Coordinates of C-alpha atoms in Angstrom, one line a residue:
X1 CA 0.0 0.0 0.0
X2 CA 1.2 3.5 -0.9
X3 CA 2.2 6.2 1.6
X4 CA -0.3 8.8 2.7
X5 CA 2.4 11.6 2.7
X6 CA 1.9 12.9 -0.9
X7 CA 0.3 16.4 -0.9
X8 CA -3.4 16.6 -2.0
X9 CA -2.5 19.2 -4.6
X10 CA -0.2 16.8 -6.3
X11 CA -2.9 14.1 -6.4
X12 CA -5.4 16.6 -7.9
X13 CA -2.9 17.7 -10.5
X14 CA -2.2 14.1 -11.5
X15 CA -5.9 13.4 -11.7
X16 CA -6.6 16.4 -13.9
X17 CA -3.9 15.2 -16.3
X18 CA -5.4 11.7 -16.4
X19 CA -8.8 13.2 -17.0
X20 CA -7.5 15.2 -20.0
X21 CA -5.7 12.1 -21.4
X22 CA -9.0 10.1 -21.1
X23 CA -11.0 12.7 -22.9
X24 CA -13.5 13.1 -20.1
X25 CA -16.6 15.1 -21.1
X26 CA -20.1 15.8 -19.8
X27 CA -21.9 14.1 -22.7
X28 CA -20.4 10.6 -22.2
X29 CA -20.5 10.9 -18.4
X30 CA -24.3 11.5 -18.6
X31 CA -24.9 8.1 -20.1
X32 CA -22.7 6.1 -17.8
X33 CA -25.5 4.6 -15.8
X34 CA -26.7 1.0 -15.4
X35 CA -30.2 0.1 -16.4
X36 CA -32.4 -0.9 -13.5
X37 CA -32.3 -4.7 -14.3
X38 CA -28.5 -4.5 -14.8
X39 CA -28.0 -2.7 -11.5
X40 CA -30.1 -5.3 -9.7
X41 CA -27.9 -8.1 -10.9
X42 CA -24.7 -6.0 -10.3
X43 CA -25.8 -5.2 -6.7
X44 CA -26.6 -8.8 -5.9
X45 CA -22.9 -9.7 -6.5
X46 CA -22.0 -7.2 -3.7
X47 CA -24.8 -8.2 -1.4
X48 CA -22.7 -9.8 1.4
X49 CA -20.5 -6.7 1.7
X50 CA -23.5 -4.4 1.6
X51 CA -25.1 -6.4 4.5
X52 CA -21.9 -6.0 6.5
X53 CA -21.8 -2.2 6.2
X54 CA -25.6 -1.6 6.3
X55 CA -25.6 -0.6 10.0
X56 CA -22.8 2.0 9.4
X57 CA -24.5 3.4 6.3
X58 CA -27.8 3.7 8.2
X59 CA -26.1 5.5 11.1
X60 CA -24.3 7.9 8.8
X61 CA -27.4 8.6 6.8
X62 CA -29.3 9.4 10.0
X63 CA -26.5 11.7 11.1
X64 CA -26.4 13.5 7.7
X65 CA -30.2 13.6 7.0
X66 CA -30.7 17.2 8.1
X67 CA -27.3 18.6 6.9
X68 CA -28.1 18.7 3.2
X69 CA -25.5 16.1 2.5
X70 CA -25.3 12.3 1.8
X71 CA -23.1 9.3 2.3
X72 CA -22.2 7.2 -0.7
X73 CA -20.6 3.8 -1.2
X74 CA -18.9 3.0 -4.5
X75 CA -17.4 -0.2 -5.7
X76 CA -13.9 -0.5 -7.3
X77 CA -15.3 0.2 -10.7
X78 CA -16.8 3.5 -9.5
X79 CA -20.5 2.4 -9.6
X80 CA -22.6 3.9 -6.8
X81 CA -24.0 0.9 -4.8
X82 CA -25.9 3.0 -2.2
X83 CA -26.6 6.7 -1.5
X84 CA -28.4 7.8 1.6
X85 CA -28.8 11.0 3.6
X86 CA -30.8 14.3 3.3
X87 CA -33.8 13.5 1.0
X88 CA -33.8 17.1 -0.5
X89 CA -30.1 16.8 -1.4
X90 CA -30.6 13.3 -2.9
X91 CA -33.3 14.8 -5.1
X92 CA -31.2 17.7 -6.2
X93 CA -28.2 15.5 -7.0
X94 CA -30.3 13.3 -9.3
X95 CA -29.7 16.0 -12.0
X96 CA -26.0 15.3 -12.0
X97 CA -26.4 11.5 -11.7
X98 CA -25.4 11.1 -8.0
X99 CA -27.6 8.0 -7.5
X100 CA -27.5 4.2 -7.5
X101 CA -26.1 2.6 -10.7
X102 CA -24.3 5.7 -11.9
X103 CA -20.6 5.4 -12.6
X104 CA -18.3 7.9 -10.9
X105 CA -14.9 6.5 -12.0
X106 CA -12.2 9.0 -12.9
X107 CA -12.2 7.7 -16.5
X108 CA -15.9 8.6 -16.8
X109 CA -16.3 11.8 -14.8
X110 CA -12.8 13.0 -14.4
X111 CA -11.5 14.3 -11.0
X112 CA -13.9 13.5 -8.2
X113 CA -13.2 12.1 -4.8
X114 CA -14.6 8.6 -5.3
X115 CA -13.1 8.0 -8.7
X116 CA -9.7 9.5 -7.9
X117 CA -9.5 7.5 -4.6
X118 CA -10.0 4.3 -6.6
X119 CA -6.9 5.2 -8.6
X120 CA -4.7 6.7 -5.8
X121 CA -6.0 4.5 -2.9
X122 CA -5.7 7.4 -0.5
X123 CA -8.2 9.6 1.3
X124 CA -9.0 12.7 -0.7
X125 CA -11.4 15.7 -0.7
X126 CA -12.4 17.4 -4.0
X127 CA -14.2 20.7 -3.4
X128 CA -16.0 22.8 -5.9
X129 CA -13.9 23.8 -8.9
X130 CA -11.4 21.1 -8.1
X131 CA -13.9 18.7 -9.9
X132 CA -12.9 18.2 -13.5
X133 CA -16.5 18.5 -14.9
X134 CA -18.2 21.9 -14.4
X135 CA -21.5 20.3 -13.6
X136 CA -20.0 19.0 -10.4
X137 CA -18.6 22.3 -9.2
X138 CA -21.5 22.6 -6.8
X139 CA -20.3 19.7 -4.8
X140 CA -17.8 18.9 -2.2
X141 CA -16.8 15.2 -2.0
X142 CA -14.6 13.7 0.8
X143 CA -13.8 10.0 0.3
X144 CA -11.6 7.3 1.7
X145 CA -10.8 3.8 0.5
X146 CA -12.0 0.6 2.2
X147 CA -9.5 -2.2 2.1
X148 CA -10.2 -5.9 2.7
X149 CA -8.1 -7.8 5.3
X150 CA -5.6 -8.7 2.5
X151 CA -5.0 -5.1 1.5
X152 CA -7.1 -5.2 -1.7
X153 CA -9.4 -2.3 -2.4
X154 CA -12.9 -3.3 -1.6
X155 CA -15.0 0.0 -2.0
X156 CA -14.9 3.7 -1.4
X157 CA -16.8 5.6 1.3
X158 CA -17.8 9.1 0.3
X159 CA -19.5 12.1 2.0
X160 CA -20.9 14.7 -0.5
X161 CA -22.7 18.0 0.0
X162 CA -22.7 21.6 -1.2
X163 CA -19.2 22.9 -1.7
X164 CA -19.9 26.0 0.4
X165 CA -20.6 23.7 3.4
X166 CA -17.3 21.8 3.2
X167 CA -15.2 21.7 6.3
X168 CA -11.7 20.1 6.4
X169 CA -12.7 17.9 9.3
X170 CA -15.0 15.9 7.0
X171 CA -12.1 14.2 5.3
X172 CA -10.8 13.0 8.7
X173 CA -14.3 11.8 9.6
X174 CA -14.8 9.8 6.5
X175 CA -11.4 8.2 6.8
X176 CA -12.0 7.3 10.4
X177 CA -15.3 5.6 9.4
X178 CA -13.7 3.8 6.5
X179 CA -11.0 2.5 8.9
X180 CA -13.7 1.4 11.4
X181 CA -15.4 -0.6 8.6
X182 CA -12.1 -2.2 7.7
X183 CA -11.6 -3.2 11.4
X184 CA -15.1 -4.6 11.6
X185 CA -14.7 -6.7 8.5
X186 CA -11.4 -8.1 9.9
X187 CA -12.7 -8.8 13.4
X188 CA -16.0 -10.4 12.3
X189 CA -14.6 -12.8 9.7
X190 CA -16.1 -16.3 10.2
X191 CA -12.5 -17.7 10.2
X192 CA -11.1 -19.1 13.4
X193 CA -8.5 -16.5 14.2
X194 CA -6.5 -14.5 16.8
X195 CA -6.6 -10.7 16.3
X196 CA -3.8 -8.7 17.9
X197 CA -4.1 -5.0 18.4
X198 CA -1.0 -2.9 18.3
X199 CA -1.7 0.6 19.8
X200 CA 0.9 3.3 19.3
X201 CA 2.1 5.2 22.3
X202 CA 2.5 8.3 20.2
X203 CA -0.8 10.3 19.9
X204 CA -2.4 10.8 16.5
X205 CA -1.8 7.3 15.1
X206 CA -4.3 4.6 14.3
X207 CA -4.0 1.2 16.0
X208 CA -2.8 -1.7 13.9
X209 CA -4.8 -5.0 13.8
X210 CA -3.2 -8.2 12.6
X211 CA -4.9 -11.6 12.4
X212 CA -3.3 -15.0 12.6
X213 CA -4.7 -18.5 12.3
X214 CA -4.3 -21.4 14.8
X215 CA -0.8 -22.1 13.4
X216 CA 0.3 -18.5 14.0
X217 CA 0.3 -17.7 10.2
X218 CA -0.7 -14.1 9.3
X219 CA -4.0 -14.1 7.5
X220 CA -5.0 -10.5 7.4
X221 CA -4.5 -7.0 8.8
X222 CA -5.9 -3.5 8.7
X223 CA -4.4 -0.6 6.8
X224 CA -2.0 0.4 9.7
X225 CA -0.8 -3.2 10.2
X226 CA 0.0 -3.6 6.5
X227 CA 2.1 -0.4 6.5
X228 CA 3.7 -1.1 9.9
X229 CA 4.7 -4.7 9.2
X230 CA 5.2 -4.2 5.4
X231 CA 2.6 -6.8 4.6
X232 CA 1.1 -7.5 1.2
X233 CA -1.3 -10.0 -0.2
X234 CA 1.6 -12.3 -1.2
X235 CA 2.9 -12.5 2.4
X236 CA -0.5 -13.2 4.0
X237 CA -1.0 -16.9 4.4
X238 CA 2.7 -17.5 3.9
X239 CA 4.5 -15.9 6.9
X240 CA 4.5 -16.5 10.6
X241 CA 3.7 -13.5 12.9
X242 CA 6.8 -14.5 14.9
X243 CA 8.9 -13.8 11.8
X244 CA 7.6 -10.2 11.8
X245 CA 7.5 -9.5 15.5
X246 CA 9.6 -10.8 18.4
X247 CA 8.4 -11.6 21.9
X248 CA 5.0 -12.8 20.6
X249 CA 4.9 -16.1 22.5
X250 CA 2.8 -14.8 25.4
X251 CA 0.2 -13.3 23.1
X252 CA -0.1 -16.4 20.9
X253 CA -0.7 -18.7 23.9
X254 CA -4.3 -19.4 25.0
X255 CA -4.7 -19.4 28.7
X256 CA -8.3 -19.5 29.8
X257 CA -9.8 -16.2 30.9
X258 CA -8.1 -12.8 30.7
X259 CA -6.7 -11.2 27.6
X260 CA -2.9 -10.9 27.3
X261 CA -0.9 -7.7 26.6
X262 CA 2.6 -6.4 26.5
X263 CA 4.8 -3.7 25.0
X264 CA 6.7 -4.3 21.8
X265 CA 9.4 -2.4 19.9
X266 CA 8.5 -2.2 16.3
X267 CA 11.0 -0.9 13.7
X268 CA 9.6 1.7 11.2
X269 CA 12.1 1.1 8.4
X270 CA 14.4 4.0 9.1
X271 CA 16.3 2.6 12.0
X272 CA 14.1 4.2 14.7
X273 CA 12.2 1.9 17.0
X274 CA 8.7 2.8 18.2
X275 CA 6.9 1.4 21.2
X276 CA 3.5 -0.2 20.6
X277 CA 1.2 -1.6 23.2
X278 CA 0.2 -5.1 22.0
X279 CA -2.9 -6.9 23.3
X280 CA -5.2 -9.7 22.2
X281 CA -8.4 -8.2 20.8
X282 CA -10.4 -11.4 20.0
X283 CA -9.5 -15.1 19.9
X284 CA -11.8 -17.6 18.2
X285 CA -9.2 -20.3 17.5
X286 CA -10.2 -23.8 18.3
X287 CA -9.9 -24.6 22.0
X288 CA -6.8 -26.9 21.8
X289 CA -4.6 -24.2 20.0
X290 CA -1.3 -23.6 21.7
X291 CA -1.7 -26.1 24.4
X292 CA 1.3 -28.1 25.6
X293 CA 1.5 -31.9 24.8
X294 CA 0.6 -32.6 28.4
X295 CA -2.3 -30.2 28.4
X296 CA -3.5 -31.8 25.1
X297 CA -3.5 -35.2 26.6
X298 CA -5.4 -34.0 29.7
X299 CA -7.9 -32.2 27.4
X300 CA -8.6 -35.5 25.6
X301 CA -10.0 -36.9 28.8
X302 CA -12.6 -34.1 29.0
X303 CA -15.7 -33.4 27.0
X304 CA -14.5 -31.0 24.4
X305 CA -17.9 -29.2 24.1
X306 CA -18.7 -28.8 27.8
X307 CA -16.6 -25.6 28.1
X308 CA -18.6 -24.0 25.3
X309 CA -21.9 -24.4 27.1
X310 CA -23.5 -21.8 29.4
X311 CA -24.2 -22.5 33.0
X312 CA -26.5 -20.7 35.4
X313 CA -23.5 -18.8 36.7
X314 CA -23.1 -17.2 33.2
X315 CA -26.7 -15.9 33.1
X316 CA -27.5 -12.5 34.6
X317 CA -30.8 -11.4 36.0
X318 CA -32.2 -9.6 39.0
X319 CA -35.8 -9.1 37.8
X320 CA -38.3 -11.0 40.0
X321 CA -40.1 -12.8 37.1
X322 CA -36.8 -13.8 35.5
X323 CA -35.4 -15.1 38.7
X324 CA -38.6 -17.1 39.3
X325 CA -38.0 -18.8 36.0
X326 CA -34.4 -19.5 36.8
X327 CA -35.3 -21.0 40.2
X328 CA -37.8 -23.3 38.5
X329 CA -35.2 -24.2 35.8
X330 CA -32.6 -25.1 38.5
X331 CA -35.1 -27.3 40.3
X332 CA -36.1 -29.0 37.1
X333 CA -32.5 -29.6 36.2
X334 CA -32.0 -32.0 39.1
X335 CA -34.8 -34.2 37.7
X336 CA -35.1 -36.2 34.5
X337 CA -38.4 -34.5 33.6
X338 CA -39.1 -33.2 30.1
X339 CA -38.9 -29.4 30.1
X340 CA -40.7 -26.9 27.8
X341 CA -39.3 -23.4 27.6
X342 CA -41.6 -20.6 26.3
X343 CA -40.8 -17.1 25.5
X344 CA -40.4 -14.6 22.7
X345 CA -37.5 -14.9 20.3
X346 CA -34.3 -13.6 21.9
X347 CA -35.2 -14.1 25.5
X348 CA -32.5 -16.7 26.1
X349 CA -34.3 -20.1 25.8
X350 CA -31.2 -21.7 24.2
X351 CA -28.9 -20.4 27.0
X352 CA -31.4 -21.7 29.7
X353 CA -31.5 -25.1 28.0
X354 CA -27.7 -25.4 28.1
X355 CA -27.6 -24.3 31.8
X356 CA -30.2 -26.9 32.7
X357 CA -28.1 -29.6 31.0
X358 CA -24.9 -28.4 32.8
X359 CA -26.7 -28.4 36.2
X360 CA -28.2 -31.9 35.6
X361 CA -26.7 -35.4 36.3
X362 CA -26.3 -35.6 32.5
X363 CA -23.7 -32.8 32.4
X364 CA -20.8 -35.0 31.3
X365 CA -22.9 -36.5 28.4
X366 CA -23.7 -34.9 25.1
X367 CA -25.9 -31.8 24.7
X368 CA -27.4 -31.9 21.1
X369 CA -29.5 -29.1 19.7
X370 CA -31.6 -28.9 16.6
X371 CA -33.8 -26.0 15.3
X372 CA -37.0 -27.7 14.0
X373 CA -37.9 -24.6 12.0
X374 CA -34.5 -24.1 10.4
X375 CA -34.0 -27.6 8.9
X376 CA -35.9 -28.2 5.6
X377 CA -38.8 -30.6 6.0
X378 CA -37.2 -33.0 3.6
X379 CA -34.1 -33.3 5.7
X380 CA -35.5 -33.1 9.2
X381 CA -36.3 -36.8 9.4
X382 CA -32.7 -37.9 8.5
X383 CA -31.3 -35.2 10.9
X384 CA -33.4 -36.5 13.8
X385 CA -33.4 -40.3 13.2
X386 CA -30.3 -40.8 11.1
X387 CA -30.0 -43.3 8.2
X388 CA -28.4 -46.5 7.1
X389 CA -25.9 -46.8 4.2
X390 CA -27.6 -46.4 0.8
X391 CA -30.9 -45.3 2.4
X392 CA -31.3 -42.6 -0.3
X393 CA -29.4 -40.9 -3.0
X394 CA -26.4 -39.0 -1.5
X395 CA -26.5 -40.9 1.7
X396 CA -23.0 -41.7 3.2
X397 CA -21.8 -45.2 2.6
X398 CA -21.3 -45.6 6.3
X399 CA -24.7 -44.3 7.3
X400 CA -25.1 -41.7 10.0
X401 CA -26.5 -41.4 13.5
X402 CA -29.3 -38.9 13.9
X403 CA -29.5 -36.2 16.6
X404 CA -31.5 -38.5 18.9
X405 CA -28.8 -41.2 18.9
X406 CA -26.1 -38.6 19.2
X407 CA -27.7 -37.3 22.4
X408 CA -27.8 -40.8 24.0
X409 CA -27.2 -40.4 27.7
X410 CA -27.5 -36.6 27.5
X411 CA -29.9 -33.9 26.5
X412 CA -31.7 -33.3 23.2
X413 CA -32.8 -29.7 22.8
X414 CA -35.6 -29.2 20.2
X415 CA -35.8 -25.5 19.4
X416 CA -38.9 -24.1 17.7
X417 CA -40.8 -27.4 18.4
X418 CA -44.0 -25.8 17.1
X419 CA -42.5 -25.8 13.6
X420 CA -42.1 -29.6 13.5
X421 CA -44.1 -31.2 10.7
X422 CA -47.0 -33.5 11.7
X423 CA -45.4 -36.7 10.4
X424 CA -42.3 -35.9 12.4
X425 CA -44.5 -35.4 15.5
X426 CA -45.8 -38.9 15.1
X427 CA -42.3 -40.4 14.8
X428 CA -41.0 -38.4 17.8
X429 CA -44.0 -39.5 20.0
X430 CA -43.1 -43.1 19.1
X431 CA -39.5 -42.5 20.3
X432 CA -40.7 -41.1 23.6
X433 CA -43.0 -44.0 24.1
X434 CA -40.6 -46.8 23.1
X435 CA -37.3 -45.2 24.1
X436 CA -35.8 -46.5 20.8
X437 CA -35.1 -45.1 17.4
X438 CA -34.9 -46.7 14.0
X439 CA -32.8 -45.1 11.3
X440 CA -34.2 -44.4 7.8
X441 CA -33.6 -47.5 5.7
X442 CA -33.0 -49.6 8.8
X443 CA -35.0 -52.3 10.6
X444 CA -33.2 -52.7 13.9
X445 CA -34.3 -50.2 16.6
X446 CA -31.6 -48.8 18.9
X447 CA -32.2 -48.1 22.6
X448 CA -31.9 -44.4 23.5
X449 CA -31.8 -42.6 26.8
X450 CA -32.3 -38.9 26.3
X451 CA -33.7 -36.0 28.3
X452 CA -35.9 -33.8 26.1
X453 CA -35.9 -30.0 26.4
X454 CA -38.2 -28.1 23.9
X455 CA -38.5 -24.4 23.2
X456 CA -41.1 -22.3 21.4
X457 CA -41.9 -18.6 20.9
X458 CA -45.6 -19.4 20.2
X459 CA -48.5 -20.6 22.3
X460 CA -48.2 -24.4 21.7
X461 CA -51.6 -25.1 23.3
X462 CA -53.2 -22.9 20.7
X463 CA -51.4 -25.0 18.1
X464 CA -53.0 -28.0 19.6
X465 CA -56.4 -26.4 19.5
X466 CA -56.2 -25.4 15.9
X467 CA -55.0 -29.0 15.0
X468 CA -51.4 -28.1 13.8
X469 CA -49.8 -29.8 16.8
X470 CA -50.6 -33.3 18.3
X471 CA -52.3 -33.2 21.7
X472 CA -50.7 -36.5 22.8
X473 CA -47.2 -35.2 22.0
X474 CA -47.9 -31.9 23.8
X475 CA -48.8 -33.8 26.9
X476 CA -45.6 -35.8 26.7
X477 CA -43.4 -32.7 26.2
X478 CA -45.2 -30.5 28.8
X479 CA -43.3 -31.9 31.8
X480 CA -42.1 -28.7 33.6
X481 CA -43.2 -25.5 31.8
X482 CA -40.9 -22.5 32.2
X483 CA -41.9 -19.1 30.8
X484 CA -39.2 -16.5 30.2
X485 CA -40.3 -12.9 30.4
X486 CA -39.7 -10.5 27.5
X487 CA -37.0 -7.9 28.0
X488 CA -39.5 -5.0 28.0
X489 CA -41.1 -6.5 31.2
X490 CA -37.8 -7.0 33.0
X491 CA -36.9 -4.4 35.7
X492 CA -33.2 -5.2 35.2
X493 CA -32.8 -3.9 31.7
X494 CA -30.3 -1.2 32.5
X495 CA -28.1 -3.5 34.7
X496 CA -28.1 -6.1 32.0
X497 CA -27.1 -3.5 29.4
X498 CA -24.2 -2.4 31.5
X499 CA -23.0 -6.0 32.0
X500 CA -23.3 -6.6 28.2
X501 CA -21.3 -3.4 27.6
X502 CA -18.5 -4.7 29.8
X503 CA -18.2 -7.8 27.6
X504 CA -18.3 -5.6 24.4
X505 CA -15.3 -3.6 25.9
X506 CA -13.3 -6.8 25.8
X507 CA -14.5 -7.6 22.2
X508 CA -13.5 -4.2 20.8
X509 CA -10.5 -3.5 23.2
X510 CA -11.6 0.2 23.2
X511 CA -11.1 0.8 26.9
X512 CA -13.9 1.7 29.3
X513 CA -17.4 2.3 27.8
X514 CA -20.2 4.2 29.5
X515 CA -23.8 5.0 28.6
X516 CA -25.1 8.6 28.5
X517 CA -28.1 9.5 30.5
X518 CA -30.2 9.7 27.3
X519 CA -28.9 6.2 26.2
X520 CA -29.9 4.8 29.6
X521 CA -33.4 6.3 29.1
X522 CA -33.6 4.7 25.7
X523 CA -32.7 1.3 27.1
X524 CA -35.3 1.7 29.9
X525 CA -38.2 2.8 27.6
X526 CA -37.7 1.2 24.2
X527 CA -39.9 -1.9 23.7
X528 CA -37.0 -4.3 22.5
X529 CA -39.1 -6.6 20.3
X530 CA -36.0 -8.7 19.7
X531 CA -35.3 -8.9 23.4
X532 CA -31.8 -9.6 24.8
X533 CA -30.5 -10.7 21.4
X534 CA -31.6 -7.3 19.9
X535 CA -30.2 -5.4 22.9
X536 CA -26.8 -7.1 22.5
X537 CA -26.6 -6.4 18.8
X538 CA -27.7 -2.7 19.3
X539 CA -25.1 -2.2 22.1
X540 CA -22.4 -3.8 20.0
X541 CA -23.0 -1.4 17.1
X542 CA -23.4 1.6 19.4
X543 CA -20.1 0.8 21.1
X544 CA -18.4 0.4 17.8
X545 CA -19.6 3.8 16.6
X546 CA -19.0 5.6 20.0
X547 CA -16.4 8.3 20.5
X548 CA -14.2 8.7 23.6
X549 CA -15.9 5.6 25.2
X550 CA -19.2 7.5 25.5
X551 CA -22.2 5.7 24.1
X552 CA -24.9 8.2 23.3
X553 CA -28.3 7.7 21.7
X554 CA -27.0 8.8 18.3
X555 CA -24.8 5.7 18.2
X556 CA -27.8 3.3 18.3
X557 CA -29.1 1.8 15.0
X558 CA -31.4 4.3 13.1
X559 CA -34.3 1.7 13.0
X560 CA -34.4 1.8 16.8
X561 CA -34.2 5.6 17.0
X562 CA -36.9 6.1 14.4
X563 CA -39.3 4.0 16.5
X564 CA -38.2 5.2 19.8
X565 CA -38.3 9.0 19.1
X566 CA -42.0 8.7 18.2
X567 CA -42.9 7.6 21.8
X568 CA -40.0 8.8 23.9
X569 CA -39.6 12.1 25.8
X570 CA -38.8 15.2 23.7
X571 CA -35.2 15.6 22.7
X572 CA -34.8 18.6 25.0
X573 CA -35.6 16.4 28.0
X574 CA -33.1 13.8 27.0
X575 CA -30.4 16.5 26.6
X576 CA -31.4 18.0 29.9
X577 CA -30.7 14.6 31.6
X578 CA -27.2 14.6 30.1
X579 CA -26.6 18.3 30.9
X580 CA -27.7 17.9 34.5
X581 CA -25.3 15.0 35.0
X582 CA -22.4 17.0 33.6
X583 CA -23.3 20.1 35.6
X584 CA -23.6 18.1 38.8
X585 CA -20.2 16.5 38.4
X586 CA -18.6 19.9 37.4
X587 CA -19.9 21.4 40.6
X588 CA -18.5 18.5 42.6
X589 CA -15.0 18.8 41.0
X590 CA -14.9 22.6 41.2
X591 CA -15.1 23.0 37.4
X592 CA -12.2 20.6 36.7
X593 CA -12.8 19.3 33.1
X594 CA -10.4 16.4 33.2
X595 CA -11.7 15.1 36.6
X596 CA -15.3 15.5 35.3
X597 CA -14.5 13.5 32.2
X598 CA -12.8 10.8 34.3
X599 CA -15.7 10.5 36.7
X600 CA -18.3 10.4 34.0
X601 CA -16.3 7.9 32.0
X602 CA -16.2 10.1 28.9
X603 CA -13.6 12.1 27.0
X604 CA -12.7 15.7 27.7
X605 CA -13.7 16.7 24.2
X606 CA -17.2 15.2 24.8
X607 CA -17.5 17.4 28.0
X608 CA -16.4 20.5 26.1
X609 CA -18.9 19.7 23.3
X610 CA -21.8 19.2 25.7
X611 CA -20.9 22.3 27.6
X612 CA -20.9 24.4 24.4
X613 CA -24.4 23.2 23.6
X614 CA -25.8 24.1 27.0
X615 CA -27.8 27.3 27.0
X616 CA -28.6 27.5 30.8
X617 CA -26.2 28.7 33.5
X618 CA -24.0 26.1 35.1

């Protein structure tokens, strides 16, 4: 990757020269637009990437919607994949083809931030008359490249608005957001990986993130890591991290529990060494990675999946109705009764089922789960009951045990039991009656000893009454019925959010995170239709987008804000809560900004910004 030190004026001069050589003109640019059907097919090829960045695009669009500006994402060919923001400005820019499907490559439209960034692969702002085509002189455009974990250009993020409204800080902001997207893409890869964060001790520099696989081989890095360690796509996958950095053994080990950290000296290529704080950001490598031979032998004697299951100690709750459900679950765990868990999606039925298993006499035996609604009807029978060799086309030559057999001696968790087809209900009832299972294509029944836990987000008794669920199976499965309350009815929402935020601090390695007074009010009053699962996802995004460790309402997903603001207290009341908290601490500290920021768990710049917005006396 190229250095960022080349002056912007030089980049613009080179771009204008290329534009002249390419014969760029307004007439040809006007027609460089994909037809609707073409764009649909083109966009589908980028769908996975667009899903990944959708929360960030929504957040930026919400932030820009009243500023007469927009956020744009372009692919490496210059085609606009998405444009969002102020509706009035979006309408005005239609005249100069700033919309989905239009090509803004430098070869088509001359010097413009998105097109020129694709060529130069560096952040760049193009303001007013710096655009090559006169039709674009009304615009400012500030853009930054988005690189994949291998250093390949993936897309360009662009802020655009009226040229008279441009401020130099916009370029820094769009670059910071592009880097956050890059970090997100690296951290949330499905690969089993260890991600190490290298944070510079000098102010003003970005942290470097480097990923390695279970063998310690470098598999990716963000922009800063690629520059710091002189990585390129040819090295990734072919070089050990220990060949690039010394004293890495303690970081590459996997002791259970706390994250590891240390200080490293990293050469910058000119003979001067810089100190970087190295720490493990996230570790999803298989459990046996980096264990000694003795530890590996010891590990073989244990159940490999037990450590991945939740226990009651891992589940937080202080709400009375939730604690009542937990107490009932603990009592039921000691028995061999069939258990039915009811509750809305996202209330934690899967976690409770694991905790019941771990607290039961069957804890050292298998815990096997299957979602009856997620498996296609045609495959559910073979998944549950298994099959013999040659039972059907594509069957394994050795045959395969089904989930019921796999759970022998342990627990079978049937999630979304209400979605089980009627013919499968009959077969399951027979298993429960006979305590045996016969594979598809087989004739010999096998004895099974399983404890059944079921879960549903619907009223199963209503299913019985309308004839879509067998009454006799319902009675067999009822056993102990445990109802989990929805998050909106729990009195411990705020405590739970703070606990989740602590875990997210570890995931992101961003230091201490705190909720603003307005954010706490949102958590207390929003309805949370997706329950704990939705709260976790919302907090993760809000933390990722926060500044100075201060999670404000503006950091939450726009779809939540658009619903919440219709029913919540007026914005002035939310701001008053935050202002009152800041003023109160300022009085206690005698006006000491640094101490106020420390006590509130926010940055000094945030305190200054909030103070500036206050209109009342302090």
